[in-house]
C-alpha atoms as a printed R data frame, in Angstrom:
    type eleno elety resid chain resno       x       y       z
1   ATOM     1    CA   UNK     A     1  13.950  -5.384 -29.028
2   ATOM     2    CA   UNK     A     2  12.304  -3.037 -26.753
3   ATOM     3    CA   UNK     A     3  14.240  -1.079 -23.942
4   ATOM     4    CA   UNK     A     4  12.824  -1.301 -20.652
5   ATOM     5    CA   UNK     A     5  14.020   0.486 -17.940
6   ATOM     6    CA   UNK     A     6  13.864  -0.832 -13.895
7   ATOM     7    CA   UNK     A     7  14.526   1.743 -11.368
8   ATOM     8    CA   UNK     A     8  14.357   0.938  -7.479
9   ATOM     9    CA   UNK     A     9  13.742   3.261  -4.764
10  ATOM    10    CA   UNK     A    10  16.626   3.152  -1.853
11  ATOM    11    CA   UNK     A    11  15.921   3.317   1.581
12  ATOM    12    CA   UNK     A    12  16.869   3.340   4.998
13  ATOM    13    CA   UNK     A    13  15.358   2.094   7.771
14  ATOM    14    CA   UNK     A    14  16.231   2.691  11.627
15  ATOM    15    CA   UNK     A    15  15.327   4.732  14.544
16  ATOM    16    CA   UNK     A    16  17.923   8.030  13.448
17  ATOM    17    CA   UNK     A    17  17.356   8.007   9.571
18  ATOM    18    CA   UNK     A    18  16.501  11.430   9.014
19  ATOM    19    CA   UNK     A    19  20.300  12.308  10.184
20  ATOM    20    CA   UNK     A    20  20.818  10.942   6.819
21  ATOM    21    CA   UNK     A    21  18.331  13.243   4.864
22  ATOM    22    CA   UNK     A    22  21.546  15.920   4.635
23  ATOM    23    CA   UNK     A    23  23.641  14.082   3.053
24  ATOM    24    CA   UNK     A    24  21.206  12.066   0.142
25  ATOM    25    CA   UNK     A    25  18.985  14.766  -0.547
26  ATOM    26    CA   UNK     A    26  21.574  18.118  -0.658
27  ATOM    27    CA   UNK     A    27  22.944  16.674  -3.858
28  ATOM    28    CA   UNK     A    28  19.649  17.448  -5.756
29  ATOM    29    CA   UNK     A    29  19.461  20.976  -4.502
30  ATOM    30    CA   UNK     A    30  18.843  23.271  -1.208
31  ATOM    31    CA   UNK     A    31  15.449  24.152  -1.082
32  ATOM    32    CA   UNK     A    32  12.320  21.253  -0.469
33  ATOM    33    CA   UNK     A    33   8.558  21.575  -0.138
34  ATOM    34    CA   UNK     A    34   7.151  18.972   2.250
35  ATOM    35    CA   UNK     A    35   3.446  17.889   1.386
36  ATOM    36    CA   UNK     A    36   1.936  15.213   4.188
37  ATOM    37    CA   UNK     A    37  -0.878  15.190   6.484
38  ATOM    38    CA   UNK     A    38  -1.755  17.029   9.690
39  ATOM    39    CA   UNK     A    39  -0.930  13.970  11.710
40  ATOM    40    CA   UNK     A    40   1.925  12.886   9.886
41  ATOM    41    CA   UNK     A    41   3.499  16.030  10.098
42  ATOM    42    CA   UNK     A    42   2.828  16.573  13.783
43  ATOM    43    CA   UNK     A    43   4.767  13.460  14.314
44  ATOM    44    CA   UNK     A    44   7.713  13.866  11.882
45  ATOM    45    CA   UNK     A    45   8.148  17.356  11.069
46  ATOM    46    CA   UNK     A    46  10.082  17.940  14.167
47  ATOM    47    CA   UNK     A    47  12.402  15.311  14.165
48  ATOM    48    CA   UNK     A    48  12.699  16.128  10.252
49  ATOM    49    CA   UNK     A    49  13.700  20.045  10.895
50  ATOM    50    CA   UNK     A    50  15.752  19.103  13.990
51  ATOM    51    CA   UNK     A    51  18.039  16.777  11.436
52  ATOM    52    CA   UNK     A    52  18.207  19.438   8.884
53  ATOM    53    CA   UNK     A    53  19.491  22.526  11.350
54  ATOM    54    CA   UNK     A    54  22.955  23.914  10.109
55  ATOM    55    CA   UNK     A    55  22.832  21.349   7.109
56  ATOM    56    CA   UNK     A    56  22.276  23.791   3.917
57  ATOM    57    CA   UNK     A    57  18.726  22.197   2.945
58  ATOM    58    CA   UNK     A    58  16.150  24.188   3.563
59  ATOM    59    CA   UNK     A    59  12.028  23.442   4.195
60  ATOM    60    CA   UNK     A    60  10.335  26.329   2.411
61  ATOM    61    CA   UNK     A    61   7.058  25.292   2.970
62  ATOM    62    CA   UNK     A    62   5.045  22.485   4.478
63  ATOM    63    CA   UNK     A    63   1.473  21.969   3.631
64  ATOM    64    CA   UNK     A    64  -1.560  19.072   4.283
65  ATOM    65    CA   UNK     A    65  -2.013  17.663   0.901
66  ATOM    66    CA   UNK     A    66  -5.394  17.304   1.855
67  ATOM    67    CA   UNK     A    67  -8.346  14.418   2.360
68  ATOM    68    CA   UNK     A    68  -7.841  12.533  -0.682
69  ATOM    69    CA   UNK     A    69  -4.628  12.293  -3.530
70  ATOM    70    CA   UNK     A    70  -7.130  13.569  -6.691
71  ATOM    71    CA   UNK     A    71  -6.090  15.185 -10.185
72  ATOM    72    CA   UNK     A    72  -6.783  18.243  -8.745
73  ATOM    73    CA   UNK     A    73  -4.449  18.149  -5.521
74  ATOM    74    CA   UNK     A    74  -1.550  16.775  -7.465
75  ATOM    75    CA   UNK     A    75  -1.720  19.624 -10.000
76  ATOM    76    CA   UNK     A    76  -2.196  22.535  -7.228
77  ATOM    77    CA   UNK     A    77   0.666  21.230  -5.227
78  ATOM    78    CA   UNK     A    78   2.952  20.802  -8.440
79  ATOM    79    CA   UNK     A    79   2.261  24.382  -9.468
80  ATOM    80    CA   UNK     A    80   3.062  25.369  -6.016
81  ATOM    81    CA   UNK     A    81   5.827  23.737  -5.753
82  ATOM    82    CA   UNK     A    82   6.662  25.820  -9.114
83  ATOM    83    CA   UNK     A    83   5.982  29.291  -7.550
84  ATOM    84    CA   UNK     A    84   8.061  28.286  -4.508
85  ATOM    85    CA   UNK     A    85  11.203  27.497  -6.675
86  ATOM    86    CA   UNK     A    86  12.047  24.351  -4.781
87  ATOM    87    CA   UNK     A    87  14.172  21.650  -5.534
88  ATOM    88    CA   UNK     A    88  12.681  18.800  -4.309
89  ATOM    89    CA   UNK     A    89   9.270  17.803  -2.876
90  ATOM    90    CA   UNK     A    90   9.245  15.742   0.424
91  ATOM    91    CA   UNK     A    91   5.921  13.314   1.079
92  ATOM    92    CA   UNK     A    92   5.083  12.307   4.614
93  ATOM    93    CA   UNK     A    93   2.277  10.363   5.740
94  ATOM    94    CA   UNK     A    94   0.025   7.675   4.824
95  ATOM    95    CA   UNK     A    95  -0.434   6.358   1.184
96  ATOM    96    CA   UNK     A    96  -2.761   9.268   0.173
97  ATOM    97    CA   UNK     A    97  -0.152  11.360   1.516
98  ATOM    98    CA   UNK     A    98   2.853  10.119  -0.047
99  ATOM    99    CA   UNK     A    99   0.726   9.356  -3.602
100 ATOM   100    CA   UNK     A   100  -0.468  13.571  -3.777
101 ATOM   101    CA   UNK     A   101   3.545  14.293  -3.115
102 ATOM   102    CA   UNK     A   102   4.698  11.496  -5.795
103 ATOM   103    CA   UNK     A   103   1.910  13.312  -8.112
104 ATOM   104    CA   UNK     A   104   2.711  16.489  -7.616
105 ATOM   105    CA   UNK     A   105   6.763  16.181  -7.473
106 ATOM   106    CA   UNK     A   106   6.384  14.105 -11.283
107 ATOM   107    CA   UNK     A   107   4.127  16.921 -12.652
108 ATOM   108    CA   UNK     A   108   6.460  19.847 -11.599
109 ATOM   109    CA   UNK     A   109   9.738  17.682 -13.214
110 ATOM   110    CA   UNK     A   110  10.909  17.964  -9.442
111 ATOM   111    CA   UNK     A   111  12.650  14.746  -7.601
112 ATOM   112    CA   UNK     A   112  10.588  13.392  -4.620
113 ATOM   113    CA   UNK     A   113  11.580  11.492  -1.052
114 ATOM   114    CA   UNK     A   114   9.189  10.134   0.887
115 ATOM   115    CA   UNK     A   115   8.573   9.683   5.086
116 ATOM   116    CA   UNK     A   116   6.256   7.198   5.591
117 ATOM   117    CA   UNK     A   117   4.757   7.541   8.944
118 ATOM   118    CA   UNK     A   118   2.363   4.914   9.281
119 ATOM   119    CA   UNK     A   119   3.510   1.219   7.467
120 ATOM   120    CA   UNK     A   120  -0.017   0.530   6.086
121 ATOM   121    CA   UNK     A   121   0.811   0.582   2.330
122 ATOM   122    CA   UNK     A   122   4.238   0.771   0.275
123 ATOM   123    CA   UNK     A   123   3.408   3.895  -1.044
124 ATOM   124    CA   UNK     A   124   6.667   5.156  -0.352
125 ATOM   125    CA   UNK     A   125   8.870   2.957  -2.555
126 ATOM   126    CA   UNK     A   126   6.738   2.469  -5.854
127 ATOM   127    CA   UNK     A   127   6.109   4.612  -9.130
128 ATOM   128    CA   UNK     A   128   2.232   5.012  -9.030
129 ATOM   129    CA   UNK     A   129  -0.171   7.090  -6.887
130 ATOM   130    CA   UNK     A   130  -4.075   5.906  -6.514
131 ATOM   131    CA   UNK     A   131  -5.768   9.029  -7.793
132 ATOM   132    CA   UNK     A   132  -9.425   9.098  -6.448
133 ATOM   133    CA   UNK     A   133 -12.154  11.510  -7.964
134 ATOM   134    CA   UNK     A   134 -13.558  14.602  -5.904
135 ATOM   135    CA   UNK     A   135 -16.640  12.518  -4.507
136 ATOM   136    CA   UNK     A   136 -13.982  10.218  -2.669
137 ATOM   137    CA   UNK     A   137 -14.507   7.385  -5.567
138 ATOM   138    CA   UNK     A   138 -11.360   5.574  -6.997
139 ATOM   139    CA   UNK     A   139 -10.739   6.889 -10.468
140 ATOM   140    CA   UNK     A   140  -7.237   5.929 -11.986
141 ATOM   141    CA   UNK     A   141  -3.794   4.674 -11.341
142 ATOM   142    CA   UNK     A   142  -1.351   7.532 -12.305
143 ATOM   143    CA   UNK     A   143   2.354   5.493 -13.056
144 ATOM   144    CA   UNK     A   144   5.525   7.426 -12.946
145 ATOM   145    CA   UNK     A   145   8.511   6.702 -14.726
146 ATOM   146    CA   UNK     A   146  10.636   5.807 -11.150
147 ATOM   147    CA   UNK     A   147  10.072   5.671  -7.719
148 ATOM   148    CA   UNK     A   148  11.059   8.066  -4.915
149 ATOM   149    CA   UNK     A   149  14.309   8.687  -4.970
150 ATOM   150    CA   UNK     A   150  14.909   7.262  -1.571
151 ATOM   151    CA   UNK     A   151  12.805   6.272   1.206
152 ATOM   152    CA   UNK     A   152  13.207   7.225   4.827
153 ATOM   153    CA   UNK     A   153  11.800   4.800   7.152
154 ATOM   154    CA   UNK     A   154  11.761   5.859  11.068
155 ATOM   155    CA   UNK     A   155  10.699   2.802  13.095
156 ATOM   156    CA   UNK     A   156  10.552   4.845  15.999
157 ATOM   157    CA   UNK     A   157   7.729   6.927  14.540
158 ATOM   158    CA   UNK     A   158   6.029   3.874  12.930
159 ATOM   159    CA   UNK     A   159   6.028   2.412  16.647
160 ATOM   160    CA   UNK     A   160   4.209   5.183  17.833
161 ATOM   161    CA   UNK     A   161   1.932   4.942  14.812
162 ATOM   162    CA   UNK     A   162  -1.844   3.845  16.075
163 ATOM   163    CA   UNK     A   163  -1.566  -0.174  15.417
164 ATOM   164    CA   UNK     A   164  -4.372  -0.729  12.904
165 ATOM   165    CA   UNK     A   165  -2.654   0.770  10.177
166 ATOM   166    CA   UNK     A   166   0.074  -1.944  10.665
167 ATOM   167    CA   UNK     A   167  -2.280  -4.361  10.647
168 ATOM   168    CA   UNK     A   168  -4.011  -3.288   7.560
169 ATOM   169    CA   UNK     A   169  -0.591  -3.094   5.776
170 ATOM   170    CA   UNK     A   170   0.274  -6.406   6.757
171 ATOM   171    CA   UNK     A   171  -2.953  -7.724   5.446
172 ATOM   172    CA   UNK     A   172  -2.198  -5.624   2.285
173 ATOM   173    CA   UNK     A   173   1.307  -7.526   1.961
174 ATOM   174    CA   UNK     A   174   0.095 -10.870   2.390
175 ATOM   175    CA   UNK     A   175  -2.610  -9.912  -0.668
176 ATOM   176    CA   UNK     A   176   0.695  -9.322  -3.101
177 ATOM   177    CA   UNK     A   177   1.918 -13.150  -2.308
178 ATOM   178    CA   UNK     A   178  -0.993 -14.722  -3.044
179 ATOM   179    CA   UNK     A   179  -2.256 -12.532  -5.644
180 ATOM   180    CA   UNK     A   180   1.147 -12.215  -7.654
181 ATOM   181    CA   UNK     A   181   1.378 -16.282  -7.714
182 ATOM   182    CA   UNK     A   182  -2.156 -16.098  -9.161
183 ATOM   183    CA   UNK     A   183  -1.831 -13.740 -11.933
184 ATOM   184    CA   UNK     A   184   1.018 -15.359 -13.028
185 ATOM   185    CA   UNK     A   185   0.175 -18.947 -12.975
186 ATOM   186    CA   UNK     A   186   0.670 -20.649 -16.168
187 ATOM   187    CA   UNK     A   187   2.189 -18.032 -17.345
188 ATOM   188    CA   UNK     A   188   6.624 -18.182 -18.630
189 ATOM   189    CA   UNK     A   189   7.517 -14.693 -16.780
190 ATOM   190    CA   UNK     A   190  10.494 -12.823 -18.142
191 ATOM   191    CA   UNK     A   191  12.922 -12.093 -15.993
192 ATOM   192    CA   UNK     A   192  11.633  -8.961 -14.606
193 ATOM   193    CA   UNK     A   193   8.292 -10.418 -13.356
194 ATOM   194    CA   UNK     A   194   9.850 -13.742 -12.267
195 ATOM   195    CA   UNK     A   195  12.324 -12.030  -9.902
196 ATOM   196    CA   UNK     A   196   9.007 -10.291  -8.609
197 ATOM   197    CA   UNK     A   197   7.130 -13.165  -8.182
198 ATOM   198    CA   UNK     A   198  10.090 -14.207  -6.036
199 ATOM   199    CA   UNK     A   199  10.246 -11.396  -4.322
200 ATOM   200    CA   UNK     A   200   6.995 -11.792  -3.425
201 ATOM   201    CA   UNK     A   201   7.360 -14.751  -0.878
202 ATOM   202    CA   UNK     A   202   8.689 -11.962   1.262
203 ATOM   203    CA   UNK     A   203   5.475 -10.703   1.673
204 ATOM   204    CA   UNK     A   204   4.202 -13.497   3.195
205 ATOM   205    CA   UNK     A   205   6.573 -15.555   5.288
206 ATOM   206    CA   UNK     A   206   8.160 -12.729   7.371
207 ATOM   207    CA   UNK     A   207   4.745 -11.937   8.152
208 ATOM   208    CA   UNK     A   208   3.802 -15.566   9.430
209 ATOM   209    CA   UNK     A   209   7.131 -15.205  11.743
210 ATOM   210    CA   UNK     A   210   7.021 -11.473  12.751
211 ATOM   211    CA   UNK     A   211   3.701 -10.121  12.533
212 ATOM   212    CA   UNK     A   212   1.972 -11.217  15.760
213 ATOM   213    CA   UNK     A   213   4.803  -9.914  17.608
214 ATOM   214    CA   UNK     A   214   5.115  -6.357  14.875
215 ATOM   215    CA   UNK     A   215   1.726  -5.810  15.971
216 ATOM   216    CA   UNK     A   216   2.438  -5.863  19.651
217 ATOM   217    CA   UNK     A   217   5.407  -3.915  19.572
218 ATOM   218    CA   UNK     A   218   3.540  -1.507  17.961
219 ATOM   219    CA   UNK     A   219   0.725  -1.750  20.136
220 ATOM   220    CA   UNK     A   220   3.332  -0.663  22.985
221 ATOM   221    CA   UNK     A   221   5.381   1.710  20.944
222 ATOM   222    CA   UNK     A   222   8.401  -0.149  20.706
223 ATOM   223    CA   UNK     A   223  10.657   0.026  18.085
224 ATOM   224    CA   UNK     A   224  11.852  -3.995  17.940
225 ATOM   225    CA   UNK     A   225  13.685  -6.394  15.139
226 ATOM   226    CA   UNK     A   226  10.505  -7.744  14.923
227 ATOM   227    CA   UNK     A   227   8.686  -4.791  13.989
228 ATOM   228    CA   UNK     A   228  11.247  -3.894  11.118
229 ATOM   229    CA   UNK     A   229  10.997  -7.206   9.633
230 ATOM   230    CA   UNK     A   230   7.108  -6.397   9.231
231 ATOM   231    CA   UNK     A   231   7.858  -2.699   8.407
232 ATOM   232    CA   UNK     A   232  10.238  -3.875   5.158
233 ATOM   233    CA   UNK     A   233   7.978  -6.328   3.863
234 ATOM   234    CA   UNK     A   234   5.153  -3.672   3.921
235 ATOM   235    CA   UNK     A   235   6.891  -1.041   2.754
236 ATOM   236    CA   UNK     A   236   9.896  -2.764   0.752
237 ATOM   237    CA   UNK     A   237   9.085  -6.426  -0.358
238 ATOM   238    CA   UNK     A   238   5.522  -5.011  -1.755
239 ATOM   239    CA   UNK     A   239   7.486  -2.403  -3.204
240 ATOM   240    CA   UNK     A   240   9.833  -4.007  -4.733
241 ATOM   241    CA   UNK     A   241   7.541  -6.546  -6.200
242 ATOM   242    CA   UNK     A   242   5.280  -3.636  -7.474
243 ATOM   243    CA   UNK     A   243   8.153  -2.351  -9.255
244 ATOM   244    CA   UNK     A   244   9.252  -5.386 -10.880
245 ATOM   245    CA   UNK     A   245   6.194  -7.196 -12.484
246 ATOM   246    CA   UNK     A   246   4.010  -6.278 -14.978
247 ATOM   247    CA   UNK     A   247   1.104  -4.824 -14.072
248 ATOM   248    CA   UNK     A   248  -1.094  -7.262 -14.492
249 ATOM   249    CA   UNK     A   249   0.472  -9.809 -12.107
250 ATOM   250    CA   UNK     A   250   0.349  -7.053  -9.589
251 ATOM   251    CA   UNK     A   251  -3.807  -7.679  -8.322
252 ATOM   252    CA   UNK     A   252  -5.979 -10.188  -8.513
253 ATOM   253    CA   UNK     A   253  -9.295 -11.313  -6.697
254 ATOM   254    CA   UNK     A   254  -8.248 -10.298  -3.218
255 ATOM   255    CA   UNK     A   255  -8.138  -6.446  -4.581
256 ATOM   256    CA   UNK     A   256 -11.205  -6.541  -6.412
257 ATOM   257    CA   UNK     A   257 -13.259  -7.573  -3.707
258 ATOM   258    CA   UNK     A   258 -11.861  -4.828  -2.068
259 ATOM   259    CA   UNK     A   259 -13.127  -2.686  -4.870
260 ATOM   260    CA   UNK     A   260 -16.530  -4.370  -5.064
261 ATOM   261    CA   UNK     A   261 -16.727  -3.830  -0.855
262 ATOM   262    CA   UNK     A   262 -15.965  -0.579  -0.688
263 ATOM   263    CA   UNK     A   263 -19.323   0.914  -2.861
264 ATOM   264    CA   UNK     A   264 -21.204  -0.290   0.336
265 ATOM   265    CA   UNK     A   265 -22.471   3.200   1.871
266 ATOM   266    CA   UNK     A   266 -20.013   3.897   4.706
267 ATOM   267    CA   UNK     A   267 -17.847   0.345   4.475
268 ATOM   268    CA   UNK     A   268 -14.760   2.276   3.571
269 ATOM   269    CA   UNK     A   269 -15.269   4.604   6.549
270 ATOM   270    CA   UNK     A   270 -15.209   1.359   8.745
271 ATOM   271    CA   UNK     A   271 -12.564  -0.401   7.738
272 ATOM   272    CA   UNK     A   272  -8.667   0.223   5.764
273 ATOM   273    CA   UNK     A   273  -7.620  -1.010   2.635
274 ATOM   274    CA   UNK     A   274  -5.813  -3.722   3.487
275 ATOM   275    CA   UNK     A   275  -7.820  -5.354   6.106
276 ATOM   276    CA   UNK     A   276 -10.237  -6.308   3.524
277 ATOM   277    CA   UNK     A   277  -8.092  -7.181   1.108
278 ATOM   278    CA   UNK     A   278  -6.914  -9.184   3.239
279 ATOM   279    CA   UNK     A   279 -10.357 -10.861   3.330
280 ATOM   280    CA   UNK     A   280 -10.453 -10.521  -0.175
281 ATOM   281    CA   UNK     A   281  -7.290 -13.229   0.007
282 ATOM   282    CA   UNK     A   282  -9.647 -15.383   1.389
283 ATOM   283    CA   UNK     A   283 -12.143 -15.298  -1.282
284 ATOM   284    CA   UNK     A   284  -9.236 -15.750  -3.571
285 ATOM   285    CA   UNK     A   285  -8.223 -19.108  -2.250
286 ATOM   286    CA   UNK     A   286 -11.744 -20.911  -1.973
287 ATOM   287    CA   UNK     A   287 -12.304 -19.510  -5.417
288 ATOM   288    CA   UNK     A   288  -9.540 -21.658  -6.270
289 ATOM   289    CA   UNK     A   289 -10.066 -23.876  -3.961
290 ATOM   290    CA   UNK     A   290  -7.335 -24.122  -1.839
291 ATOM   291    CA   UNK     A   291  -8.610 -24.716   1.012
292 ATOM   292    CA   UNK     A   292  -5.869 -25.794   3.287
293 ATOM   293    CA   UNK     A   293  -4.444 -22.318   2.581
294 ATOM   294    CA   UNK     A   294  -7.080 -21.044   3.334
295 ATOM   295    CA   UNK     A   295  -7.599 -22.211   6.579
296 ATOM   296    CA   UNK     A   296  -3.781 -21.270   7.368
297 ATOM   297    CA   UNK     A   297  -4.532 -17.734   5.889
298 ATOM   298    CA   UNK     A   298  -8.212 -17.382   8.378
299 ATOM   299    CA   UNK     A   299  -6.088 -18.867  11.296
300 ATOM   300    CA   UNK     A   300  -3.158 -15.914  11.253
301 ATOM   301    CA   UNK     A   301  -5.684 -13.329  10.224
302 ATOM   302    CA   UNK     A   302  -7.406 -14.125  13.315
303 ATOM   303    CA   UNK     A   303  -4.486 -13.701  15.394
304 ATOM   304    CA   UNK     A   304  -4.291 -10.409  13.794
305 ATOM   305    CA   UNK     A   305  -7.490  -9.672  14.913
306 ATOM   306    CA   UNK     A   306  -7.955  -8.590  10.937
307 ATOM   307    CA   UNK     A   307 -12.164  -9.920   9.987
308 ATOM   308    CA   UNK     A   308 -12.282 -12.728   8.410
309 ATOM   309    CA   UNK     A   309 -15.908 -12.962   7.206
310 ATOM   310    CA   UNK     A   310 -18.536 -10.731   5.965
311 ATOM   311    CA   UNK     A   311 -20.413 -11.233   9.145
312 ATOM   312    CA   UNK     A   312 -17.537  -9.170  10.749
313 ATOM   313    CA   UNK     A   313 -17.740  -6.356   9.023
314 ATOM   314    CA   UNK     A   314 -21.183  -6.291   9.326
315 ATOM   315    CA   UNK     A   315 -21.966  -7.358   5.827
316 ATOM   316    CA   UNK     A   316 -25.121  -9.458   4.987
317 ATOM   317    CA   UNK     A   317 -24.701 -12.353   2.998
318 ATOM   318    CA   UNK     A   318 -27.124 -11.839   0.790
319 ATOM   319    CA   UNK     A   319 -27.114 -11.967  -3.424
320 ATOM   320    CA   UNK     A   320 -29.472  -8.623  -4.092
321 ATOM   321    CA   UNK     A   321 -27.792  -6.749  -1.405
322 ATOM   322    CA   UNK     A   322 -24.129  -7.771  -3.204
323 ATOM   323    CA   UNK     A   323 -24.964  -7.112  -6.453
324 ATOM   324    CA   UNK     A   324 -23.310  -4.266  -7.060
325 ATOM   325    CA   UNK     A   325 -20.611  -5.544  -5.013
326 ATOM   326    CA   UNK     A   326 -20.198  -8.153  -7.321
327 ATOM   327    CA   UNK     A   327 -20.472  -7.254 -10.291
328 ATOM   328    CA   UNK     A   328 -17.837  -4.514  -9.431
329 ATOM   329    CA   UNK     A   329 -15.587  -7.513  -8.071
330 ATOM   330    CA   UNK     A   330 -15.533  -9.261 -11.847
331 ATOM   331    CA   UNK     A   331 -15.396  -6.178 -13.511
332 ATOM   332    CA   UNK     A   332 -12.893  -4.685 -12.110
333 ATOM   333    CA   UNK     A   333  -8.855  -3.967 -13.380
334 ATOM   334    CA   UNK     A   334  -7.575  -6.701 -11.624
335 ATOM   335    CA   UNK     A   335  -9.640  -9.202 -13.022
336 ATOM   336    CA   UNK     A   336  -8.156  -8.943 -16.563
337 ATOM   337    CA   UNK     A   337  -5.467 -11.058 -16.277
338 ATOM   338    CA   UNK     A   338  -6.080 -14.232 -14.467
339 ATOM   339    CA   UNK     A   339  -5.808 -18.330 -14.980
340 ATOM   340    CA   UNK     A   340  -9.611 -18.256 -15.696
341 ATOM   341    CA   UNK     A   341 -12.652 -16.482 -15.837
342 ATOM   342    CA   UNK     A   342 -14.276 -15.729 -12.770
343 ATOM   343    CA   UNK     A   343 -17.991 -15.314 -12.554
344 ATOM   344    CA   UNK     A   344 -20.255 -13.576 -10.303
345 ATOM   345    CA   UNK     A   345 -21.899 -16.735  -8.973
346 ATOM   346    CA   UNK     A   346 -18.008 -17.923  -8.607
347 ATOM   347    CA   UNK     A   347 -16.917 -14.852  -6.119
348 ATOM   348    CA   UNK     A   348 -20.849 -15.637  -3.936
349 ATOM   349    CA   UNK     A   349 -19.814 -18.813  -3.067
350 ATOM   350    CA   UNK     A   350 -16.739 -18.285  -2.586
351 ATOM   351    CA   UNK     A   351 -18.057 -15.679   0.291
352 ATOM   352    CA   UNK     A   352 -20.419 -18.155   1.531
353 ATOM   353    CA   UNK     A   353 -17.697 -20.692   2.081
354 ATOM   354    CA   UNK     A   354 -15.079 -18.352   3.367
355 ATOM   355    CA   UNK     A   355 -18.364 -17.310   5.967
356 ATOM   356    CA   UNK     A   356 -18.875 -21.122   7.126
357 ATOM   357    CA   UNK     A   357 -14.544 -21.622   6.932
């Protein structure tokens, strides 16, 4: 039988974690290379170097991984990292961020912790990195064989964090519930994926009972109970579940659209990743027809203030100007393993009923 391995990524999560970076991260060495963004830095660098005086670990370097995690990046920050002779390679930032750092710490054979500073994605616990080309395009998913080695999660830098990117990761989260169940349905999951899918309901239901309030605290900057209970399932629940299932139960429709969306000129400069997923969850459920979830799903979106329709995002309705979108939507990754073929004709009406929902 074949061996398969599981590993998790440890966190912690508070308004004083990087006290703890000493003590988990000296173990693997004394010097560390921190790649993150401009903004991300700006915001946790201090704190970060305050926690670290008189402790033995050492930042070499820190450097802005750039606009976008590509091949390219990843391989000029692990040869850095090389000529720098550093331990370990610290990621802060946003998912692009953290995914260039994850690249680049897995290419030099060099362990990697990660500072998220906004909660939009849960870059910082899983064992991939989105790897876009040079034009901005998506091009691959790069998998690693483990995740960060631990995660440090500072709520009061994600309360300070401009509000839409919690929004977008919460409408990112609630995609892996819905998706997840999906991809699986029908389907006798081993144990591995089964304890995923489980995990999964944690992506939605803390959300249903925490968000509204997440995304006010965060609106005022205030580190709360409910703002970590929307934090972990962004960051840790997705995580987790990411870790744990197959791939192919990871994404379904909701993603795709997102795919399919975002080769509209200037859409993704509009409008994050997981808002439109989050639309894209929509689609999902009156492609399968479920429409009293789907009404429940519009009806907390909206209290999110995340668009629900195409008219929204300023997006016509219209078959010619979607074909691309379309046809990018069925083609895509995440369609391969679903309860049944989807067509093109499928995901339009779907739109046009989500539009009159």
């Amino acid at each position: 039988m074949e061996t398969r391995s599981v590993f998790f990524c440890s966190y912690s999560v508070g308004t004083e974690v990087y006290r703890q970076v000493p003590e988990l991260c000296s173990p693997f060495g004394s010097r560390a290379l921190v790649i993150g963004g401009r903004r991300a830095m700006a915001a946790g660098l201090p704190k970060l170097r305050e926690a670290l005086e008189d402790s033995g670990l050492k930042i070499v370097h820190a450097v802005e991984f750039g606009e976008d995690c590509t091949g390219a990046r990843i391989d000029r920050w692990a040869e850095y990292a090389r000529e720098l002779d550093v331990d370990m390679i610290f990621g802060m930032g946003g998912g692009k961020a953290l995914d260039t750092a994850k690249g680049a710490a897995f290419a030099a054979g060099l362990p990697v912790f990660t500072f998220p500073t906004i909660a939009a994605t849960c870059a910082g616990t899983t064992a991939l990195s989105v790897v876009y080309r040079e034009d901005g395009s998506f091009d691959r998913f790069a998998f690693f064989p483990r995740p960060a080695r631990h995660c440090f999660i500072d709520l009061d830098i994600l309360a300070r964090a401009p509000w839409k990117y919690l929004q977008a990761g919460m409408g990112d989260t609630i995609g892996k519930f819905f998706e997840c169940h999906f991809a699986a349905r029908g389907d006798k999951l081993a144990h591995s994926s089964a304890l995923g899918r489980e995990i999964s309901n944690m992506c939605y239901t803390p959300l249903l009972e925490y968000g509204v309030q997440a995304l006010s605290d965060c609106w005022a900057g205030r580190a709360t109970h409910a703002l970590e209970q929307a934090v972990l399932a962004v960051v840790v629940s997705t995580g987790l579940v990411s870790l744990l299932v197959l791939d192919q139960y990871n994404c379904a429709i909701a993603h795709s659209v997102d795919y399919g969306l975002i080769l509209l000129p200037g859409f993704e400069k509009k409008f994050l990743h997981g808002s439109v997923v989050a639309y894209g969850v929509l689609v999902q459920l009156a492609v399968d027809q479920d429409w009293d979830r789907a009404r429940e799903v519009k009806a907390f979106l909206r209290r999110l203030e995340i668009p629900t329709t195409l008219g929204e995002m300023e997006v016509a309705l219209d078959r010619v100007y979607l074909k691309d979108v379309l046809h990018e939507t069925v083609t895509g990754p995440d369609m391969e393993h679903i309860p049944y073929p989807v067509t093109e004709d499928m995901i339009y009406q779907a739109m046009e009923a989500v539009e009159n929902l």
